[in-house]
PDB file of C-alpha atoms in Angstrom:
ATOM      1  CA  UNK H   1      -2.291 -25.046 -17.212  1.00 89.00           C
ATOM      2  CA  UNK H   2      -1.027 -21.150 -15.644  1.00 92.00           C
ATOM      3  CA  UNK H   3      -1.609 -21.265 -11.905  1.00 89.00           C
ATOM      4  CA  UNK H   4      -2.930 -17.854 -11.910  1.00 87.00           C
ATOM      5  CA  UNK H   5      -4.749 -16.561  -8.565  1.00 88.00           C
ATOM      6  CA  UNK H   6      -4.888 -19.214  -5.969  1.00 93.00           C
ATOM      7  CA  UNK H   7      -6.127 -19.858  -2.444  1.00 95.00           C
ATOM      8  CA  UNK H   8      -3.329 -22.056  -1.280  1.00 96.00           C
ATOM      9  CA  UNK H   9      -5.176 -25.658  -0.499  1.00 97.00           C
ATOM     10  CA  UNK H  10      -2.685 -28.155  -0.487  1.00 98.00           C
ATOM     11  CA  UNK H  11      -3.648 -32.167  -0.834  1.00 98.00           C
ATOM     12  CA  UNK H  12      -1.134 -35.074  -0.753  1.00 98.00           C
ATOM     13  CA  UNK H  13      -3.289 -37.786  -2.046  1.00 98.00           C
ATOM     14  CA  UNK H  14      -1.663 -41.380  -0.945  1.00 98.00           C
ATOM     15  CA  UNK H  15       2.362 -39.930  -1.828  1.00 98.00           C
ATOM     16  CA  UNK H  16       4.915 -42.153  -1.727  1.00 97.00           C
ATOM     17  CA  UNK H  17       8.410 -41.085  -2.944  1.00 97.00           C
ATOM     18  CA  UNK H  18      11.895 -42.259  -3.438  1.00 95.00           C
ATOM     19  CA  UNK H  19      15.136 -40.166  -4.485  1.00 91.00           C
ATOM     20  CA  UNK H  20      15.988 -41.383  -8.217  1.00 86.00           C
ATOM     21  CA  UNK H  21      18.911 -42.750  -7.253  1.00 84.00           C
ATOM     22  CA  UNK H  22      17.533 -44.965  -4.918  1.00 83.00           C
ATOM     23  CA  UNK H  23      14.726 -47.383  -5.133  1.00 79.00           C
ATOM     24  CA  UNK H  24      14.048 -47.316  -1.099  1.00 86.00           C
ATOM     25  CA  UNK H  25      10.852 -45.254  -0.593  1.00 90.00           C
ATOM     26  CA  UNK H  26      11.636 -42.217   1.628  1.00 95.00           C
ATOM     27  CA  UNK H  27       7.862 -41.762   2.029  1.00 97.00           C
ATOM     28  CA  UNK H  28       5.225 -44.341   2.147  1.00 97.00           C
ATOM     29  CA  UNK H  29       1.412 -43.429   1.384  1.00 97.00           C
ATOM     30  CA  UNK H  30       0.997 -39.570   2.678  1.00 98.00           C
ATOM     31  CA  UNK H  31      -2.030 -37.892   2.832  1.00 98.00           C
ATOM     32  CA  UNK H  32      -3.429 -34.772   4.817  1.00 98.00           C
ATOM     33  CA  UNK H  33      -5.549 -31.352   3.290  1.00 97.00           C
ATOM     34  CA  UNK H  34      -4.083 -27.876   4.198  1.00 98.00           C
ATOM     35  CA  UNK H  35      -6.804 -24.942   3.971  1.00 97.00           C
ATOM     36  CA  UNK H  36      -5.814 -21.650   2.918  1.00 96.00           C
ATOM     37  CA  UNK H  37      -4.120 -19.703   5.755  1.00 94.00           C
ATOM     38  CA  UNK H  38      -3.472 -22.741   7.722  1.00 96.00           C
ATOM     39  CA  UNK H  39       0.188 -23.454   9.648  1.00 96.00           C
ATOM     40  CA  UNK H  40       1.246 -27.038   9.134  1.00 97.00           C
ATOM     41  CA  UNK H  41       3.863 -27.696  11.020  1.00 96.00           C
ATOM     42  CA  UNK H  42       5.567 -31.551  10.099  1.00 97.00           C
ATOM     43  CA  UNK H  43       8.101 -32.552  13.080  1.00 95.00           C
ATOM     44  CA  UNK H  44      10.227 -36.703  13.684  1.00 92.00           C
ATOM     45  CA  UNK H  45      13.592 -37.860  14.096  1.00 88.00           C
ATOM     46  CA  UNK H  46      16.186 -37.403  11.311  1.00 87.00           C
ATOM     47  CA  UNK H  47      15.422 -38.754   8.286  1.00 88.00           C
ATOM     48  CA  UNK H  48      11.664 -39.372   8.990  1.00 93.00           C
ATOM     49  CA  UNK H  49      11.214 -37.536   5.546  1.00 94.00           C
ATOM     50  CA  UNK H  50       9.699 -33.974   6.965  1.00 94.00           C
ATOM     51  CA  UNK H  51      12.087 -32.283   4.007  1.00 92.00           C
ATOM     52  CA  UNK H  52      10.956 -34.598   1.386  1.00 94.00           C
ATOM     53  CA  UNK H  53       7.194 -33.793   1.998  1.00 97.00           C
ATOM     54  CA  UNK H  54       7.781 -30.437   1.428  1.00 96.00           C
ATOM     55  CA  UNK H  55      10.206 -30.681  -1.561  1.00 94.00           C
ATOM     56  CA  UNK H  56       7.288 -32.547  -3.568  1.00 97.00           C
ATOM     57  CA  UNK H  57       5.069 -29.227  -2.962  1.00 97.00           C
ATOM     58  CA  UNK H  58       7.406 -26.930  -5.441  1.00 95.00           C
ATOM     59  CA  UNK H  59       8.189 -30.214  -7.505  1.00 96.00           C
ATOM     60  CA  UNK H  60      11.560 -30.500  -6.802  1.00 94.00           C
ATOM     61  CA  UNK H  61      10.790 -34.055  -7.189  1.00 94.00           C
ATOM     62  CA  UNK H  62       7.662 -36.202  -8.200  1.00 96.00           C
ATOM     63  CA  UNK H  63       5.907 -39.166  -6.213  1.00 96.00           C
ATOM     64  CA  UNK H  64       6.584 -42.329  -7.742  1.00 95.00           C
ATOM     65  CA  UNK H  65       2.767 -42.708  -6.521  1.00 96.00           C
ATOM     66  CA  UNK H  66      -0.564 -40.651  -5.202  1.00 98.00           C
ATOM     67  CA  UNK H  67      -1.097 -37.301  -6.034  1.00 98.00           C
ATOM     68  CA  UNK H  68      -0.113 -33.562  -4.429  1.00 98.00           C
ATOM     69  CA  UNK H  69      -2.615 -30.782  -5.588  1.00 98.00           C
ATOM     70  CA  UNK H  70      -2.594 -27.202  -5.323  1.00 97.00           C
ATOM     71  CA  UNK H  71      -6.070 -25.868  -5.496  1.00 96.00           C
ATOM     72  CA  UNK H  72      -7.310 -28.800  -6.687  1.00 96.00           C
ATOM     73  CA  UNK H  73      -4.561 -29.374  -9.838  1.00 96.00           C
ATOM     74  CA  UNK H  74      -2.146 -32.201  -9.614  1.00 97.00           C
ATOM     75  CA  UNK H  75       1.258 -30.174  -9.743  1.00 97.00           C
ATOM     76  CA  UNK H  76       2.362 -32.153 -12.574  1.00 97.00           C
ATOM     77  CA  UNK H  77      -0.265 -30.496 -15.260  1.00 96.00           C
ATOM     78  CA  UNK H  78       0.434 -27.195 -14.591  1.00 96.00           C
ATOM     79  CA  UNK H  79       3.376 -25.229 -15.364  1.00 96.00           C
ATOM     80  CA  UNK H  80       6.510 -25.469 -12.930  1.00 96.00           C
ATOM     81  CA  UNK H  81       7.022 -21.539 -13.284  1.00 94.00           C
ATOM     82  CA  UNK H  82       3.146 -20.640 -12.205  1.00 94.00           C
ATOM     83  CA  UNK H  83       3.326 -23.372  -9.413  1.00 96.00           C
ATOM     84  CA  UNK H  84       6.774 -22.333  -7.788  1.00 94.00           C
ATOM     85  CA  UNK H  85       5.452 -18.678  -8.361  1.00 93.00           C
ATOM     86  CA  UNK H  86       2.889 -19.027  -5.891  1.00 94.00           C
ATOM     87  CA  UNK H  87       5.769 -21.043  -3.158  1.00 94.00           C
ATOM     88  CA  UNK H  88       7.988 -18.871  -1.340  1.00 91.00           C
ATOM     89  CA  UNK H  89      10.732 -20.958   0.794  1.00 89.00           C
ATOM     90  CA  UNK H  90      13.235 -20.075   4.489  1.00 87.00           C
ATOM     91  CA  UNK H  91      15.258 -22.233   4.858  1.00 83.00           C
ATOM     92  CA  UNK H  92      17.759 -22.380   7.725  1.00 75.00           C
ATOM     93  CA  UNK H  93      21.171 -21.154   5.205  1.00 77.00           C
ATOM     94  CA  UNK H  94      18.878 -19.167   3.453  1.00 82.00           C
ATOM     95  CA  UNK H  95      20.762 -18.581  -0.317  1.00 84.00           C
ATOM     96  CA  UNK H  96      21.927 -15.365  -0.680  1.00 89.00           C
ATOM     97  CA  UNK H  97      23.711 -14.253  -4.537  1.00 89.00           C
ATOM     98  CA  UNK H  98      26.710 -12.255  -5.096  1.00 89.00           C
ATOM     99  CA  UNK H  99      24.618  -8.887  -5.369  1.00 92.00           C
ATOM    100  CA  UNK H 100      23.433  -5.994  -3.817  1.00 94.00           C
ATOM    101  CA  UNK H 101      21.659  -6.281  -0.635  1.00 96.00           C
ATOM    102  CA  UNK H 102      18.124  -4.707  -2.453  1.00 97.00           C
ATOM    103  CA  UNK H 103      18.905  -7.301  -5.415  1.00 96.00           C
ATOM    104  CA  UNK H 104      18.902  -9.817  -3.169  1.00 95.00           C
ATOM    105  CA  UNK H 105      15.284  -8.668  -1.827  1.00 96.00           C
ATOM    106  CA  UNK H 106      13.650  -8.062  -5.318  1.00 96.00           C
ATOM    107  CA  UNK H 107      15.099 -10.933  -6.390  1.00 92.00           C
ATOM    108  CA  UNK H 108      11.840 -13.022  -7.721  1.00 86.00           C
ATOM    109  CA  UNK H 109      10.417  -9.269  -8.421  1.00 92.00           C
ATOM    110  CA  UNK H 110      13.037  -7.344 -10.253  1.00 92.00           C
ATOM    111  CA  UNK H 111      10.520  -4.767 -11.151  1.00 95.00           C
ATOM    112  CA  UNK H 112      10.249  -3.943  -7.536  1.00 96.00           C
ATOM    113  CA  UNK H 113      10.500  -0.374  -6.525  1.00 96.00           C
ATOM    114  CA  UNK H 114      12.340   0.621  -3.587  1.00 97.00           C
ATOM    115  CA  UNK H 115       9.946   1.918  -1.560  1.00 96.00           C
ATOM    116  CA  UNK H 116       8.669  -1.732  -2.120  1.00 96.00           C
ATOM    117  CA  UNK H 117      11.933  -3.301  -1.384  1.00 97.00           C
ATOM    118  CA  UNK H 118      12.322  -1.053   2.313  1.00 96.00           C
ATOM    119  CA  UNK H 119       8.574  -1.948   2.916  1.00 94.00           C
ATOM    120  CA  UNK H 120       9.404  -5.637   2.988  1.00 94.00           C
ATOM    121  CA  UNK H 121      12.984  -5.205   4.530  1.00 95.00           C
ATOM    122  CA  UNK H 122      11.280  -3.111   7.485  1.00 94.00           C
ATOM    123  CA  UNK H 123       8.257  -6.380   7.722  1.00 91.00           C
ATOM    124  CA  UNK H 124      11.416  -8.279   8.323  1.00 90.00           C
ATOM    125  CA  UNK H 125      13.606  -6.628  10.684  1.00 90.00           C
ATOM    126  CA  UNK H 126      16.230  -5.911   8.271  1.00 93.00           C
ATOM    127  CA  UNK H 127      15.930  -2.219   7.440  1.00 96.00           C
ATOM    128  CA  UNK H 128      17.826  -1.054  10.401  1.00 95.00           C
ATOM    129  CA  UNK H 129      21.169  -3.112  10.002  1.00 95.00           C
ATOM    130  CA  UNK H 130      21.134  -2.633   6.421  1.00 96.00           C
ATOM    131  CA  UNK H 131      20.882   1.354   6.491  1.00 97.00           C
ATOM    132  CA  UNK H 132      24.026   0.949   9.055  1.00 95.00           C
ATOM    133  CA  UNK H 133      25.956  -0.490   5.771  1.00 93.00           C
ATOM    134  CA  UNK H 134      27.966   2.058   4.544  1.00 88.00           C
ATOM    135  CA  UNK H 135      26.324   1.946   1.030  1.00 94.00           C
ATOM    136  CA  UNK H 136      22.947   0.673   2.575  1.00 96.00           C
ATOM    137  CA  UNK H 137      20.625  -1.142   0.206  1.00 97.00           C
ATOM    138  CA  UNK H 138      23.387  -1.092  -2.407  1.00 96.00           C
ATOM    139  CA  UNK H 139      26.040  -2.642  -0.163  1.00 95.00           C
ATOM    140  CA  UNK H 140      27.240  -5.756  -2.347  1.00 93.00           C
ATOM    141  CA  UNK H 141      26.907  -9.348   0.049  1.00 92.00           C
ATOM    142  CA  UNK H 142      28.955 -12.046  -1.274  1.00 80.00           C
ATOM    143  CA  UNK H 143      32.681 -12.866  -2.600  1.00 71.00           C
ATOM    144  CA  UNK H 144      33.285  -9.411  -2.985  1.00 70.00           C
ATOM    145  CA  UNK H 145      31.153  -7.850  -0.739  1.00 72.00           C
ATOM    146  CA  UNK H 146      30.058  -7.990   3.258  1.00 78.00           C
ATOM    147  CA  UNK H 147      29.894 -10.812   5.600  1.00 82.00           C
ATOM    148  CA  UNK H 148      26.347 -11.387   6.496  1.00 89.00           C
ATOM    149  CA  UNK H 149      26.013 -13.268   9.904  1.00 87.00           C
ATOM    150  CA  UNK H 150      23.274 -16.013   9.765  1.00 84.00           C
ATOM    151  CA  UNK H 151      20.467 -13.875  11.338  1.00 86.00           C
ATOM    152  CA  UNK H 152      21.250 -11.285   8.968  1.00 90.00           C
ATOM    153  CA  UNK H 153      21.016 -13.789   5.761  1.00 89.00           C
ATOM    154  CA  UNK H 154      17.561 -15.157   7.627  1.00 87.00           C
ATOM    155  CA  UNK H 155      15.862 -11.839   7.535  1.00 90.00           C
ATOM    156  CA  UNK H 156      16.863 -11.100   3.708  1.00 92.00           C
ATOM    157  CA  UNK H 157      15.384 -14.179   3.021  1.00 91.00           C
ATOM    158  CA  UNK H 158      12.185 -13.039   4.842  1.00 90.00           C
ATOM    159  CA  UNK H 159      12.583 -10.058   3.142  1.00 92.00           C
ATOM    160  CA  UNK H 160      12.491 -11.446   0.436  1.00 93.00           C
ATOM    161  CA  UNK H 161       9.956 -13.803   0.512  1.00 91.00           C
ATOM    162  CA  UNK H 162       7.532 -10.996   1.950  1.00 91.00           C
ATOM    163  CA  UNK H 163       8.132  -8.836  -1.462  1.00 93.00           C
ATOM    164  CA  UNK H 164       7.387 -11.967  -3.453  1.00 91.00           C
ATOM    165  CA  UNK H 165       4.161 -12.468  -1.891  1.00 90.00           C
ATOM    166  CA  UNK H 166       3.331 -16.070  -2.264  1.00 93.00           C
ATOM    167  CA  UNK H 167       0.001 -17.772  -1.073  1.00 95.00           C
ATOM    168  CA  UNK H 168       2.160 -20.998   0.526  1.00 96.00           C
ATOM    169  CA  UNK H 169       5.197 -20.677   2.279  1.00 94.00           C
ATOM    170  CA  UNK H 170       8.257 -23.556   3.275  1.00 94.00           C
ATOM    171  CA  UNK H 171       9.965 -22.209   6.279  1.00 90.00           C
ATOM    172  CA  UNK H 172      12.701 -23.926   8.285  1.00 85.00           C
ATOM    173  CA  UNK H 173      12.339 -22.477  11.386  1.00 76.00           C
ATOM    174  CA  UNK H 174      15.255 -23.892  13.828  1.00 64.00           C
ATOM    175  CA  UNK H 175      17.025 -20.815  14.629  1.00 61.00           C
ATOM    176  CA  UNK H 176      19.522 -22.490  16.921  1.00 58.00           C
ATOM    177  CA  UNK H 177      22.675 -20.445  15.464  1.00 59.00           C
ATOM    178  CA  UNK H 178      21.860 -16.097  16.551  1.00 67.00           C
ATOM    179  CA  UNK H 179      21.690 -14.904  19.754  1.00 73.00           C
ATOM    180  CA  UNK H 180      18.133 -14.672  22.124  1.00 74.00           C
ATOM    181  CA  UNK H 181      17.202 -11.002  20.834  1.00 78.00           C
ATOM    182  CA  UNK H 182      18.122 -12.179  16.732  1.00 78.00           C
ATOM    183  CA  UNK H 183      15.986 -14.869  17.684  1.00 79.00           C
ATOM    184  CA  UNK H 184      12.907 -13.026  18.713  1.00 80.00           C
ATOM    185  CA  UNK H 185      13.279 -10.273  15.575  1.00 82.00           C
ATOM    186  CA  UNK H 186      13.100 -13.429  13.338  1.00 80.00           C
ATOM    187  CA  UNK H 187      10.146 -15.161  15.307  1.00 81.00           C
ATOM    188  CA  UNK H 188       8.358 -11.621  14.967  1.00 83.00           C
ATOM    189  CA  UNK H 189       9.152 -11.473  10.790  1.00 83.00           C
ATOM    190  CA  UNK H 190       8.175 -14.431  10.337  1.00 83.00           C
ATOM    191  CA  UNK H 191       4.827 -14.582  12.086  1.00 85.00           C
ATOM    192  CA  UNK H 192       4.178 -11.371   9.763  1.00 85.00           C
ATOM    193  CA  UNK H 193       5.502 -13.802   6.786  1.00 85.00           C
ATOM    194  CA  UNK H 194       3.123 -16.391   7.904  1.00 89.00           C
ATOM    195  CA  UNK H 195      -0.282 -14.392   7.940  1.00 88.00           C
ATOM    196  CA  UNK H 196      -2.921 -14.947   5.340  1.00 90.00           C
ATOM    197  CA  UNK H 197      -0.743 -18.189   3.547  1.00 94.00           C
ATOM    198  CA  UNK H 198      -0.529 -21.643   3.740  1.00 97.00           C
ATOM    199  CA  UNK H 199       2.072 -22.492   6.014  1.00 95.00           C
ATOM    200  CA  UNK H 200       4.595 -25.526   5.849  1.00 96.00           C
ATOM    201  CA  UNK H 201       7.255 -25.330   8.799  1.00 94.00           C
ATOM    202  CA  UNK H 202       9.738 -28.040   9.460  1.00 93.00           C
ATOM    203  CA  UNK H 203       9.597 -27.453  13.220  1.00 88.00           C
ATOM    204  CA  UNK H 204      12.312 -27.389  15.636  1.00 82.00           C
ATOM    205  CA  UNK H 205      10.350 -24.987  18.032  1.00 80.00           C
ATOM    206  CA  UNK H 206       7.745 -25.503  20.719  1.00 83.00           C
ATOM    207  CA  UNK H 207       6.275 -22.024  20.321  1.00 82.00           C
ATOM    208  CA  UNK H 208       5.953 -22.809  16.231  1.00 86.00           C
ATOM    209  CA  UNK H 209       4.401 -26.438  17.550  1.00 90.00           C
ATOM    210  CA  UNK H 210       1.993 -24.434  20.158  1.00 90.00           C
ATOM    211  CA  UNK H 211       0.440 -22.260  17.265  1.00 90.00           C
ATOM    212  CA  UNK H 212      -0.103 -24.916  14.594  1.00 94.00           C
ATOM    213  CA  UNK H 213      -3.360 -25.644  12.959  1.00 96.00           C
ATOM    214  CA  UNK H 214      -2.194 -29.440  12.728  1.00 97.00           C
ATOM    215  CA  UNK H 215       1.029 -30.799  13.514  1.00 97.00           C
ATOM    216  CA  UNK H 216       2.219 -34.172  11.266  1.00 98.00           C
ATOM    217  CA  UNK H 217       5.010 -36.128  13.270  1.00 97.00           C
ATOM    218  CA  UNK H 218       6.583 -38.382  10.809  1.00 97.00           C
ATOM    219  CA  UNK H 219       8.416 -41.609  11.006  1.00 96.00           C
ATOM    220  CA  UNK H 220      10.345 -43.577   8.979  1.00 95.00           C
ATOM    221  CA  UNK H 221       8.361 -42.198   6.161  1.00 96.00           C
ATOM    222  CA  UNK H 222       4.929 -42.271   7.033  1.00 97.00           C
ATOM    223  CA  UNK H 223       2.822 -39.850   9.040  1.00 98.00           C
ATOM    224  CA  UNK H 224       2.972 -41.740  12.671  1.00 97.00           C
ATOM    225  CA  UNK H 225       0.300 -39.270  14.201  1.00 97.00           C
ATOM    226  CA  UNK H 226      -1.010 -35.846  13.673  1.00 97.00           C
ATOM    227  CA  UNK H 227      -3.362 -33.167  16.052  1.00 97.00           C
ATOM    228  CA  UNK H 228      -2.709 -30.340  17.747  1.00 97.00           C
ATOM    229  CA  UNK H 229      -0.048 -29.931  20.235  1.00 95.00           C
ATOM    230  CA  UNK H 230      -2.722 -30.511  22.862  1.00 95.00           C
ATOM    231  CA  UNK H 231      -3.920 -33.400  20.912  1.00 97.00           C
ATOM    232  CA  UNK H 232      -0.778 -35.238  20.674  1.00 96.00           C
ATOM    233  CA  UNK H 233       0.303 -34.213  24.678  1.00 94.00           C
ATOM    234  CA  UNK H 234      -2.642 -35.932  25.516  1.00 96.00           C
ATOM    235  CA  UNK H 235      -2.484 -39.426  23.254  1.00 96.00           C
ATOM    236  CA  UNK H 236       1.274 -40.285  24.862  1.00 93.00           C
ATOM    237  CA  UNK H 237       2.848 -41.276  21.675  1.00 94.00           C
ATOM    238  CA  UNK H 238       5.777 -39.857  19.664  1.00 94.00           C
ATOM    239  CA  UNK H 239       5.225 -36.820  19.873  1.00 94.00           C
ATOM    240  CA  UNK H 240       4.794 -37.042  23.784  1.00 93.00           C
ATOM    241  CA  UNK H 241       8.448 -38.753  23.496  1.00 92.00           C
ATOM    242  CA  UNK H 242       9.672 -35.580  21.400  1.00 90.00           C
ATOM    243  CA  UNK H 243       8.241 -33.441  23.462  1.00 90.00           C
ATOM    244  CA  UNK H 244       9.834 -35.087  27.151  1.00 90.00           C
ATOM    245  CA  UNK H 245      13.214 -35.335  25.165  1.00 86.00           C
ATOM    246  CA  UNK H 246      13.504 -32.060  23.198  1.00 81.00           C
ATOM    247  CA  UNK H 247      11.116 -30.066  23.782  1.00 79.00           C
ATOM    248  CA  UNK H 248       9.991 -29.905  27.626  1.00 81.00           C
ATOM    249  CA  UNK H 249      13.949 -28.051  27.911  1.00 80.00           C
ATOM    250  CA  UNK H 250      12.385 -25.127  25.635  1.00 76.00           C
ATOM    251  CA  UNK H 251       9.243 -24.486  27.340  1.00 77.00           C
ATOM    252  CA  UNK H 252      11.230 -24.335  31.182  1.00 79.00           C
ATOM    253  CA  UNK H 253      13.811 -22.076  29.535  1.00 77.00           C
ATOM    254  CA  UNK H 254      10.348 -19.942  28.666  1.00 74.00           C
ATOM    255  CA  UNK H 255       9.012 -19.858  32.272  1.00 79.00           C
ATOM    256  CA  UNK H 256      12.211 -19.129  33.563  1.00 81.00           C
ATOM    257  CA  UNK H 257      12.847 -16.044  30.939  1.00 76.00           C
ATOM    258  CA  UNK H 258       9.294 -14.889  31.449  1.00 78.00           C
ATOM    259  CA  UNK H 259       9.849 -15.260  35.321  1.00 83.00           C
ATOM    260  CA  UNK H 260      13.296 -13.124  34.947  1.00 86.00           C
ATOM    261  CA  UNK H 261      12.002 -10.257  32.915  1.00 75.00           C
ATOM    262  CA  UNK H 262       8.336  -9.882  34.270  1.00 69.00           C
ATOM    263  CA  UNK H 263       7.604  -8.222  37.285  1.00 61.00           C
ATOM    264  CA  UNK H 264       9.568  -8.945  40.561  1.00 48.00           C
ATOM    265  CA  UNK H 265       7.397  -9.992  43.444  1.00 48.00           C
ATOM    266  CA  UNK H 266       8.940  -9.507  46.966  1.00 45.00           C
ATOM    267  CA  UNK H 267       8.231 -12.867  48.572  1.00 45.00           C
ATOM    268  CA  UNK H 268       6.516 -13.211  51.574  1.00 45.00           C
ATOM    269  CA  UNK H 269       8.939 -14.741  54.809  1.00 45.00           C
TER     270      UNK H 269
END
């Protein structure tokens, strides 16, 4: 079967998993719906299996049991370049190939034009270093070419991906290695990225957890609990722990930035 138009509704039907090499399941009987349009956003300690979830979506592997659907066909009968044409995937050390800086966009869409390729370069934040290149959209990255810093390579991916135009998206969003003001032009891309399409993000971020239709917090393979970020406050579990050991440091940082840039109030003796 061609996955031709689709909405982007995502099933994992009971899913358990384990890497080929190993006969220790990784993942043990997942199973949650994503709508069209909706941010998932899958968060647990190292090696909880948040990566392997989302590598079964583009089939870079196959359950060893259960079933994961994309608009209602099991991934399996339909062919792997109609499915993984629909998936567009960020990851944190995005891949960029020896080429130009525009092949690097189109990639995916070599027919692209370049008015095209700009378009989505602009939607990610990346127009204005690239035009300081000397050679611009033709400046080669690579062995031979520039240096890209990491929040440079993040918003080509973006770029990228936003050309491609697929109906779900894989994101990695911990963008612990650019600077504050990187940081926000990438939060901004990618909330552009994220409109209209199904939404996986591996979650590092309290303002990605804040916005998220549901949030799956995973453990030792298995989805632990799941809710909102309100939800999951409230019912004092895992997440709750995540949040008091991780995650409470983002949100003061917040106040206090929002406190330092908004406007000063002369206190009262």
């Amino acid at each position: 079967t061609q996955l031709d138009k689709i909405t982007g509704t995502v099933t994992f039907e009971q899913v358990s998993f384990s890497y080929p090499q190993s006969n220790r399941p990784v993942l043990h009987d997942i199973e949650f719906a994503a709508q069209p349009g909706q941010k998932i956003a899958l968060i647990g300690p190292t090696g909880s299996g948040k990566s392997s979830v989302v590598n079964l979506i583009p089939r870079f592997y196959d359950p060893i049991a259960g079933t994961v659907r994309v608009d209602g066909h099991d991934v399996r009968t339909v062919a792997l370049n109609s499915l993984r044409r629909q998936i567009g995937v960020v990851m944190q050390s995005p891949f960029l190939f020896s080429a130009t800086i525009g092949e690097n966009i189109a990639y995916g869409r070599p027919e692209a034009t370049q008015a095209e390729v700009e378009a989505a370069a602009k939607a990610a934040r990346a127009h204005d270093f690239i035009v300081h290149f000397p050679n611009g959209y033709d400046t080669r990255v690579g062995e031979r070419g520039v240096t890209l810093s990491g929040g440079q390579k993040q918003r080509i991916a973006i770029a990228r991906a936003l050309l491609y135009n697929p109906r779900i998206l894989i994101l990695d969003d911990s963008t612990s290695s650019v600077d504050t003001e990187t940081e926000h032009e990438i939060q901004q891309a990618l909330s552009g990225l994220m409109e209209n399409r199904t939404t996986f993000i591996i979650a590092q971020r309290l303002l990605t957890l804040k916005s998220a239709d549901e949030i799956l917090v995973l453990d030792h393979g298995r989805i632990a609990e799941r809710g909102t970020h309100t939800e999951l406050l409230a019912a004092q579990g895992l997440y709750r722990q995540i949040y008091d050991l991780q995650l409470k440091d983002q949100e003061e940082f917040q106040e206090l930035q929002a406190r330092i840039s908004g406007p000063s109030e002369t206190e009262s003796p």
